[in-house]
CSV table of C-alpha atoms in Angstrom, one decimal:
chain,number,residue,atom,x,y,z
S,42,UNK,CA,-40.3,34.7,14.0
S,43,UNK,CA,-37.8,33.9,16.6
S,44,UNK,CA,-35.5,34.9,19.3
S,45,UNK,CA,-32.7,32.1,19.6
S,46,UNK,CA,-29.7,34.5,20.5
S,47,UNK,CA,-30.8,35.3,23.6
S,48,UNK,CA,-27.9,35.1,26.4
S,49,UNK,CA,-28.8,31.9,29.1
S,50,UNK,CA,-29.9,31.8,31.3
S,51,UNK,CA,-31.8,35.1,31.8
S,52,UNK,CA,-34.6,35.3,34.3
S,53,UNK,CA,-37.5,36.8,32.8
S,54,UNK,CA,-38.8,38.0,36.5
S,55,UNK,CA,-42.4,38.9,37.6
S,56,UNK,CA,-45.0,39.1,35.2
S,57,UNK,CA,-46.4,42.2,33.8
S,58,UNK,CA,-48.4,44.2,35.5
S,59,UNK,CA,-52.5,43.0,34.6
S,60,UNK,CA,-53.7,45.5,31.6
S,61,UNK,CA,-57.1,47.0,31.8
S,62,UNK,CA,-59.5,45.1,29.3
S,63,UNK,CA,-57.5,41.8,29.7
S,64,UNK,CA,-58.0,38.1,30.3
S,65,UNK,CA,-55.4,36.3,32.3
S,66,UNK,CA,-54.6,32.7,33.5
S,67,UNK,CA,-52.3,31.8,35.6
S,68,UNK,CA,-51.6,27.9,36.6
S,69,UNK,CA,-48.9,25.6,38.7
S,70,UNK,CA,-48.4,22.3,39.6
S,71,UNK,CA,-46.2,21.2,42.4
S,72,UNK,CA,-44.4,17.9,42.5
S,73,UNK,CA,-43.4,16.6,46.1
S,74,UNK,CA,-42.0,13.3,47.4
S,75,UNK,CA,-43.4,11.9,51.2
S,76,UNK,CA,-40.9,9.3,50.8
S,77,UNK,CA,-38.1,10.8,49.4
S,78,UNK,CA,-36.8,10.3,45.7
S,79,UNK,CA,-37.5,6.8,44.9
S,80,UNK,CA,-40.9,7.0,46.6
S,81,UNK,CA,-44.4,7.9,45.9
S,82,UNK,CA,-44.7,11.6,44.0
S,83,UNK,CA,-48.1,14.1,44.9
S,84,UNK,CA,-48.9,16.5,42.2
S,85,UNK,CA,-51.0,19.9,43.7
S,86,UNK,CA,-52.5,21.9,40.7
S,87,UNK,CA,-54.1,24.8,40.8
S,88,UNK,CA,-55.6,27.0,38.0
S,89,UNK,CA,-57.6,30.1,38.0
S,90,UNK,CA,-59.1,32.0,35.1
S,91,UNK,CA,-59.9,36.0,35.6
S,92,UNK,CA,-60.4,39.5,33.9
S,93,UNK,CA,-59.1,42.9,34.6
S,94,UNK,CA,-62.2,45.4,33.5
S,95,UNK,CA,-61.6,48.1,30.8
S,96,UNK,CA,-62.3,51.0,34.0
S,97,UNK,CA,-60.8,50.4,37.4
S,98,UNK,CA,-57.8,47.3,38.2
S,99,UNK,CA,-60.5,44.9,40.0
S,100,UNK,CA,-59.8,41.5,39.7
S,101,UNK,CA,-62.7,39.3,38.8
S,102,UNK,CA,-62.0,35.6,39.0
S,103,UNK,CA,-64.2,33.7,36.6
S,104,UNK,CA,-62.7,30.0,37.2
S,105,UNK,CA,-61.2,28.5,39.8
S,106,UNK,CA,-59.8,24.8,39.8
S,107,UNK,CA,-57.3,22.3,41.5
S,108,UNK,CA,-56.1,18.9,41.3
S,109,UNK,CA,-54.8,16.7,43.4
S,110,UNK,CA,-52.4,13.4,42.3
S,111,UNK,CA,-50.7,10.4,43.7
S,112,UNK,CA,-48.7,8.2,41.4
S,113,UNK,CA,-46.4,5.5,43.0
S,114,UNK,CA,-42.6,5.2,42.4
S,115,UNK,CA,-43.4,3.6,38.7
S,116,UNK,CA,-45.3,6.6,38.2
S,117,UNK,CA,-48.7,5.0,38.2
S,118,UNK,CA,-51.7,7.0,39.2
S,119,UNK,CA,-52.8,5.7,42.4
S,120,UNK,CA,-55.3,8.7,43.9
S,121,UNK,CA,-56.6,11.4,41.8
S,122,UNK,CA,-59.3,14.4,42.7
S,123,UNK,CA,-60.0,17.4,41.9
S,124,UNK,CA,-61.9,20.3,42.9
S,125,UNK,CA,-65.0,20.9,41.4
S,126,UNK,CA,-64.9,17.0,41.5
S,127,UNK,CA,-65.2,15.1,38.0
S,128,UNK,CA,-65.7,11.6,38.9
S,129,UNK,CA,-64.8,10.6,35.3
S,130,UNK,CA,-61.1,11.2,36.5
S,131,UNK,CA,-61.2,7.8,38.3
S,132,UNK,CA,-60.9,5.8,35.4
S,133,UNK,CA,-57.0,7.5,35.2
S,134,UNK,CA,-56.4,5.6,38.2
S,135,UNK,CA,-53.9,2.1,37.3
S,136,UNK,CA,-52.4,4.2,34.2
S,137,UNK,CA,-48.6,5.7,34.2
S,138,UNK,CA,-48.8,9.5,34.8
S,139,UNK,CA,-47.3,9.8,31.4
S,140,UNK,CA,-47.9,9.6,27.6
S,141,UNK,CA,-50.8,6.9,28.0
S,142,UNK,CA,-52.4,9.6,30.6
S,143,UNK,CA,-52.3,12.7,27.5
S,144,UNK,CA,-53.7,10.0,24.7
S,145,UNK,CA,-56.9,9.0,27.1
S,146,UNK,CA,-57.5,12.9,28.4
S,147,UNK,CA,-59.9,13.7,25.8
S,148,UNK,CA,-62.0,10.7,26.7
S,149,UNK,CA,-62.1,11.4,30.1
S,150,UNK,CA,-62.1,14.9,30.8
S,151,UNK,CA,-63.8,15.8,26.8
S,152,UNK,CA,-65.6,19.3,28.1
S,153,UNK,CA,-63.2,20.6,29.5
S,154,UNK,CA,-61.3,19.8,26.2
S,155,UNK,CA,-64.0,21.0,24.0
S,156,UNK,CA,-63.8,24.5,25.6
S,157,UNK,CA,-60.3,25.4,26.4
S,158,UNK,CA,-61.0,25.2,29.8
S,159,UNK,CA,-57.9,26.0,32.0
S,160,UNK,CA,-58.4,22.2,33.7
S,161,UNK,CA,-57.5,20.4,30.1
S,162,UNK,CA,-54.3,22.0,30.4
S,163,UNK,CA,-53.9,21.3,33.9
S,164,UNK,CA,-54.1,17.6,33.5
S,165,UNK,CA,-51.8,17.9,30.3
S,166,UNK,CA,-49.2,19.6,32.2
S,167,UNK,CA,-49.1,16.2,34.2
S,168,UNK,CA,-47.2,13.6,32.5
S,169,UNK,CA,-44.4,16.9,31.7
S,170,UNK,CA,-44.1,17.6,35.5
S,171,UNK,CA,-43.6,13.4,35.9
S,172,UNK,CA,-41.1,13.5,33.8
S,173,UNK,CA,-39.0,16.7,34.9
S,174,UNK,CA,-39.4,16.5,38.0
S,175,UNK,CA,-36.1,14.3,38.9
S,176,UNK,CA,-34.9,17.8,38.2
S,177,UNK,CA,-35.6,19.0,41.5
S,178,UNK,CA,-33.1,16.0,42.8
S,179,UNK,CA,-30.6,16.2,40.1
S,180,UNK,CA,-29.5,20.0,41.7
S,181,UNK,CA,-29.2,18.8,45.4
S,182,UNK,CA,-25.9,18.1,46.6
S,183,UNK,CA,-26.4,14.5,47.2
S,184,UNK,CA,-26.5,13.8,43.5
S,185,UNK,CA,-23.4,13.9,43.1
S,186,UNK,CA,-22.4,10.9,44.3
S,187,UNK,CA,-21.6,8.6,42.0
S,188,UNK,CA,-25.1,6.0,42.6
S,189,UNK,CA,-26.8,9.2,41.4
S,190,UNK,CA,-24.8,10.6,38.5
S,191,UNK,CA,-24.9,7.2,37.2
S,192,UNK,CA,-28.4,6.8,37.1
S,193,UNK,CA,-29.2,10.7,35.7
S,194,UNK,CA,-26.5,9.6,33.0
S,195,UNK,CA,-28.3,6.5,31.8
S,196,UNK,CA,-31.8,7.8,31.7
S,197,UNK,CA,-30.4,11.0,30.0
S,198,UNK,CA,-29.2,8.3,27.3
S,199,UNK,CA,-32.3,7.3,26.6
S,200,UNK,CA,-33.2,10.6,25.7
S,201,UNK,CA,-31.3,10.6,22.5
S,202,UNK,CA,-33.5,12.2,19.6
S,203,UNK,CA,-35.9,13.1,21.7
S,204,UNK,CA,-36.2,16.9,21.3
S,205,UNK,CA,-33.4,19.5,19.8
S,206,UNK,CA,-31.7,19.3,22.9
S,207,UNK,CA,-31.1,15.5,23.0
S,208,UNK,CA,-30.2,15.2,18.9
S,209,UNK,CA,-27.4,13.0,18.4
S,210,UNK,CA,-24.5,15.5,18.7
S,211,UNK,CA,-25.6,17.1,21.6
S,212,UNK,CA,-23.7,18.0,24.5
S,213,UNK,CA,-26.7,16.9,26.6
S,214,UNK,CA,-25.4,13.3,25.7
S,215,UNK,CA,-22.0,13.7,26.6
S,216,UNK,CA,-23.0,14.1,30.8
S,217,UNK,CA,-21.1,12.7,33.6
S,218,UNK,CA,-24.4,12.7,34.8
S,219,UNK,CA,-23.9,16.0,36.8
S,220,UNK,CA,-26.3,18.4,36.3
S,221,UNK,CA,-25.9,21.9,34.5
S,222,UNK,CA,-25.6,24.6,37.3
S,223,UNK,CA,-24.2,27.1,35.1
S,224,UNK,CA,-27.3,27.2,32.8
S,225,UNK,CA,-29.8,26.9,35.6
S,226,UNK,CA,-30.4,30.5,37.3
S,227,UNK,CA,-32.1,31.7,40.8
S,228,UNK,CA,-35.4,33.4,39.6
S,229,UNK,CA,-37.5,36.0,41.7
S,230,UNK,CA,-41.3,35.6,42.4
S,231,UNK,CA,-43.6,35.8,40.0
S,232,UNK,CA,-45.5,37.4,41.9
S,233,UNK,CA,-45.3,41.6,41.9
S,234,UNK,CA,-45.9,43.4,45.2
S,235,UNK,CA,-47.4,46.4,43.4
S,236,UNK,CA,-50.5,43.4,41.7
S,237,UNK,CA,-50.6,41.0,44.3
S,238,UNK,CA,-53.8,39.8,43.1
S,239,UNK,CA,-51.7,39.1,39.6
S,240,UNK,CA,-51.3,35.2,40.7
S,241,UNK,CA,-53.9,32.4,42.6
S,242,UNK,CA,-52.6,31.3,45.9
S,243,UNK,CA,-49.6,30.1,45.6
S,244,UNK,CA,-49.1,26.6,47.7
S,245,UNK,CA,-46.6,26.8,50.2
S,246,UNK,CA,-44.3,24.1,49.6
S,247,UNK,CA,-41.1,23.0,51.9
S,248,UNK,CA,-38.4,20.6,51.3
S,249,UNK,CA,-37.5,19.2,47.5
S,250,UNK,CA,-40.2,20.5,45.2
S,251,UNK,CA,-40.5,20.9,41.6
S,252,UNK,CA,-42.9,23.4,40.0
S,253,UNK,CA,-44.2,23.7,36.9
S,254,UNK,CA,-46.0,27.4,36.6
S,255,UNK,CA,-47.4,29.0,33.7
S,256,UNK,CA,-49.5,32.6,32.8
S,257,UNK,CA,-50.8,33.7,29.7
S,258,UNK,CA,-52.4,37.5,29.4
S,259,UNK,CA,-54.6,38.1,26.0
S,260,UNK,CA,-56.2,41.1,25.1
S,261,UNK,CA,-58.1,42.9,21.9
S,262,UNK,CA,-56.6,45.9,20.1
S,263,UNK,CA,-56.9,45.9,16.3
S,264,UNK,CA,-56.1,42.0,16.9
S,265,UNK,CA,-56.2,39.5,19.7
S,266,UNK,CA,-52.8,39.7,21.6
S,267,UNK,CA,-51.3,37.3,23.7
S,268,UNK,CA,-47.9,37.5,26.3
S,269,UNK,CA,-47.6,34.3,28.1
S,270,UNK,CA,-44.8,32.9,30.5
S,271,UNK,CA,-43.5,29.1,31.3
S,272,UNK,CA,-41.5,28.1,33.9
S,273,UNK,CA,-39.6,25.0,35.4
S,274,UNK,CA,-38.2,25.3,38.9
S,275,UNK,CA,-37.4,23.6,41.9
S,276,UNK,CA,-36.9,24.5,45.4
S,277,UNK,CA,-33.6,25.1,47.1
S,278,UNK,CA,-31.4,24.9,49.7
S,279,UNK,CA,-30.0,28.2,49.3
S,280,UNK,CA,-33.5,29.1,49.5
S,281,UNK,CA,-34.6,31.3,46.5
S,282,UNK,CA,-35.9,28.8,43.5
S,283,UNK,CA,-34.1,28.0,40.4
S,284,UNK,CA,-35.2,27.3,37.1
S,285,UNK,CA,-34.6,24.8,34.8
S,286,UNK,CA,-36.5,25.7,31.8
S,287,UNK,CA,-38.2,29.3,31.4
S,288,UNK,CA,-40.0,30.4,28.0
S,289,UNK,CA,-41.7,33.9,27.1
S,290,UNK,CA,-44.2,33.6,24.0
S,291,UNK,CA,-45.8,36.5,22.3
S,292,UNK,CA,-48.5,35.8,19.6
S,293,UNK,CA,-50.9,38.1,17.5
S,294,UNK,CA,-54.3,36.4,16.2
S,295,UNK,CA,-56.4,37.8,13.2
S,296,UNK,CA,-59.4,38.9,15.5
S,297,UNK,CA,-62.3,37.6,12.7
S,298,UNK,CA,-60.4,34.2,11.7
S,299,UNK,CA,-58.7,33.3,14.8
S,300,UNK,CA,-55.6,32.5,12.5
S,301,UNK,CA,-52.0,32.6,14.1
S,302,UNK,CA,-50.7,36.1,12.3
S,303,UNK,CA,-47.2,36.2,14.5
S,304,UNK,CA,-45.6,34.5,17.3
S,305,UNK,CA,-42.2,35.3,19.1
S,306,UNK,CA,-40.7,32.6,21.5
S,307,UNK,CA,-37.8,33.8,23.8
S,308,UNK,CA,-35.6,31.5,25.7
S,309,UNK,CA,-34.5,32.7,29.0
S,310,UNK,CA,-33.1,29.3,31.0
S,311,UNK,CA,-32.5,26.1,29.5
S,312,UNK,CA,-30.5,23.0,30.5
S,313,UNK,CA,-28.0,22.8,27.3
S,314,UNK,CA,-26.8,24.9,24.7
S,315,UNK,CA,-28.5,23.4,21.6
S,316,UNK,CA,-31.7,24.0,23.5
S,317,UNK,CA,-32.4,27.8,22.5
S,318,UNK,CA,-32.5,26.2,18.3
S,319,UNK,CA,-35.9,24.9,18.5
S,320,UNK,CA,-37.4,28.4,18.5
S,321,UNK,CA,-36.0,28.8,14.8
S,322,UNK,CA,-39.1,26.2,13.5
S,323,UNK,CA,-42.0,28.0,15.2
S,324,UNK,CA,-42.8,29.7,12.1
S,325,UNK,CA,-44.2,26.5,10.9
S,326,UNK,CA,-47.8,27.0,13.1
S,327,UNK,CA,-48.0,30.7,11.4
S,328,UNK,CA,-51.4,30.8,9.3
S,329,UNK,CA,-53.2,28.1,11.8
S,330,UNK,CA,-56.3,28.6,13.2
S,331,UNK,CA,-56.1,28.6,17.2
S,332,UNK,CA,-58.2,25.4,17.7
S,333,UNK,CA,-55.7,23.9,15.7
S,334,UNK,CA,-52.7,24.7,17.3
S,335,UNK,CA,-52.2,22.0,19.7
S,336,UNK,CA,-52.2,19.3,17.0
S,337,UNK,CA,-50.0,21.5,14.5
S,338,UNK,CA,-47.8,21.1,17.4
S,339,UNK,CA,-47.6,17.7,17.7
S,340,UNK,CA,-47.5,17.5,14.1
S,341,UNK,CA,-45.0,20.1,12.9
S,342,UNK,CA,-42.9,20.4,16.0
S,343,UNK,CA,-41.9,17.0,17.3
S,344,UNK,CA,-38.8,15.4,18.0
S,345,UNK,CA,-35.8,16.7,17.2
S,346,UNK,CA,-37.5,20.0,15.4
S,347,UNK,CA,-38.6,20.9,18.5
S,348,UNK,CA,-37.9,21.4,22.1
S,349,UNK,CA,-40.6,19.8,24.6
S,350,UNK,CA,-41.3,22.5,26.9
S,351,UNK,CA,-41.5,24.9,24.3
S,352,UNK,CA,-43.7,23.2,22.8
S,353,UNK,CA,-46.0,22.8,25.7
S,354,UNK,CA,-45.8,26.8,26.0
S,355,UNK,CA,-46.8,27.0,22.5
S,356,UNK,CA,-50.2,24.3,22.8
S,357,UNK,CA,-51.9,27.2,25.5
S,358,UNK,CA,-52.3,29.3,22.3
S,359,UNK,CA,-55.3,27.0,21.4
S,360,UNK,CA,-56.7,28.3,24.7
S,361,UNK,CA,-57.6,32.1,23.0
S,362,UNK,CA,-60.9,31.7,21.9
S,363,UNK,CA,-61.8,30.5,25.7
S,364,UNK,CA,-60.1,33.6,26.9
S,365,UNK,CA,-61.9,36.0,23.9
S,366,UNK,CA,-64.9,34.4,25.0
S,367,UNK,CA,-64.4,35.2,29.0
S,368,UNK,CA,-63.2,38.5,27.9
S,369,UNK,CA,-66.5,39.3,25.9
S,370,UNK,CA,-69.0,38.1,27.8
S,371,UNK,CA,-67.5,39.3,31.5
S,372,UNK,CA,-65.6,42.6,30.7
């Protein structure tokens, strides 16, 4: 099933309010620059696992990590920590902060892996923060001078077949090498002033910054349901944030199999208009079993039958037997 008609960009806005008898996790990373654009880049992550009780609306947080990242201007890791600390990260360090770094996580961090745990897709969200993060340049005034334009055009060439939005044809190949302001959009907070407690800490983040933020809520009626968010923004200078790339995803699991029985992707911001199409192939993961899911979409959904951040929406839907099993065994 699929929503690929929806008018961009639309803003999806705060999350929902937290239901009673529900799971949520919430995560963001936040790309700066100490040394402006062609320098180093630090990466702040932050994740945080918690239920909402069947009776009252107190917050219990159950998990609670965050990750900190240096990678020079080639994009090799040059510091890395987190908190807890896993000293196993340390072997990242001398690798780019791209695909090598997803093809050695489950080596390094394989527990974490094993069960769901919100730091697995913490470190995966890495390498796509790397690579989008230019983002947060591309919409400043300054790039559009021509030394600018000229380099976003050439590395936007190289992007040919990589994803629906970059097939052969598409407009996304045909850029001066300005970025696309009209299908970018201010978005409000996510957080809501009425559930406060809805989101971790946000970090408080000043000058050019890219964010990469992501919630998913899953709770049990007849099935196992799950509403989840994904977002791509940057900092200002107007001073709300605007987004880049912004998916909702809706998914219904059989409750005894753990087999994908629906899911619903809606596009609210991308950069170009072929973008919205990929959501027209999702059907292809219905009938998987949720542990599953991350490789059926690697498998089923790459290139040019799929878009990249959707697709990285879609892998946190392996994640639902974690949250069933927080759920159970805390509500």
């Amino acid at each position: 099933m699929n929503n690929q008609n929806a008018k961009l960009p639309n803003p999806r806005g705060e999350v929902p309010i937290r239901r009673p008898g529900s799971a949520r996790r919430t995560s963001t990373i936040d790309a700066t620059w100490p040394e402006e654009r062609e320098g180093r880049i630090q990466l702040h992550g932050i994740t945080r696992d918690c239920i909402t009780p069947e009776k009252g609306h107190a917050l219990h947080t159950i998990g609670h990590d965050e990750l900190f990242v240096t990678a020079d201007s080639d994009r090799c890791i040059t510091q890395i920590r987190s908190t807890p600390d896993r000293p196993s990260l340390q072997t990242l360090v001398g690798i780019r902060a791209l695909k090598e770094l997803r093809q050695q996580l489950a080596s390094v961090i394989p527990q974490d892996q094993q069960k769901g745990a919100p730091f697995y897709s913490l470190m995966h969200d890495i390498t796509g923060v790397v690579i989008i993060s230019d983002w947060a340049w591309a919409s400043r005034k300054e790039s559009l001078l021509p030394g600018p334009r000229a380099k976003r055009r050439a590395m936007m060439a190289k992007m040919e077949s990589a994803c629906i939005g970059f097939h052969p044809d598409s407009s996304a190949l045909r850029t001066d090498g300005r970025y696309q302001a009209n299908m970018a959009a201010f978005v409000p907070p996510f957080v809501r002033e009425d559930d406060p407690e809805g989101w971790h800490d946000l970090p408080d983040v000043t000058g050019v910054s890219m964010r990469r933020a992501r919630w998913l809520d899953l709770w049990i009626e007849d099935d196992i349901h799950i509403e989840s968010g994904f977002q791509d923004s940057a900092t200002t200078e107007e001073g709300p944030r605007k987004a880049v790339h912004e998916y909702s995803v809706r998914a219904i699991f059989d409750k005894q199999s753990m087999v994908l029985k629906s899911v619903i992707a809606t596009p609210h911001i991308l950069p170009f208009p072929e973008c919205p199409g990929a959501v027209k192939n999702i059907h292809r993961l219905l009938g998987s079993a949720a542990p599953d899911i991350r490789d059926q979409v690697s498998q089923t959904l790459y290139k040019t039958n799929g878009c990249t951040h959707l697709n990285d929406a879609l892998r946190s839907l392996a994640d639902a037997p974690a949250l069933v099993a927080n759920l159970t065994t805390h509500n």
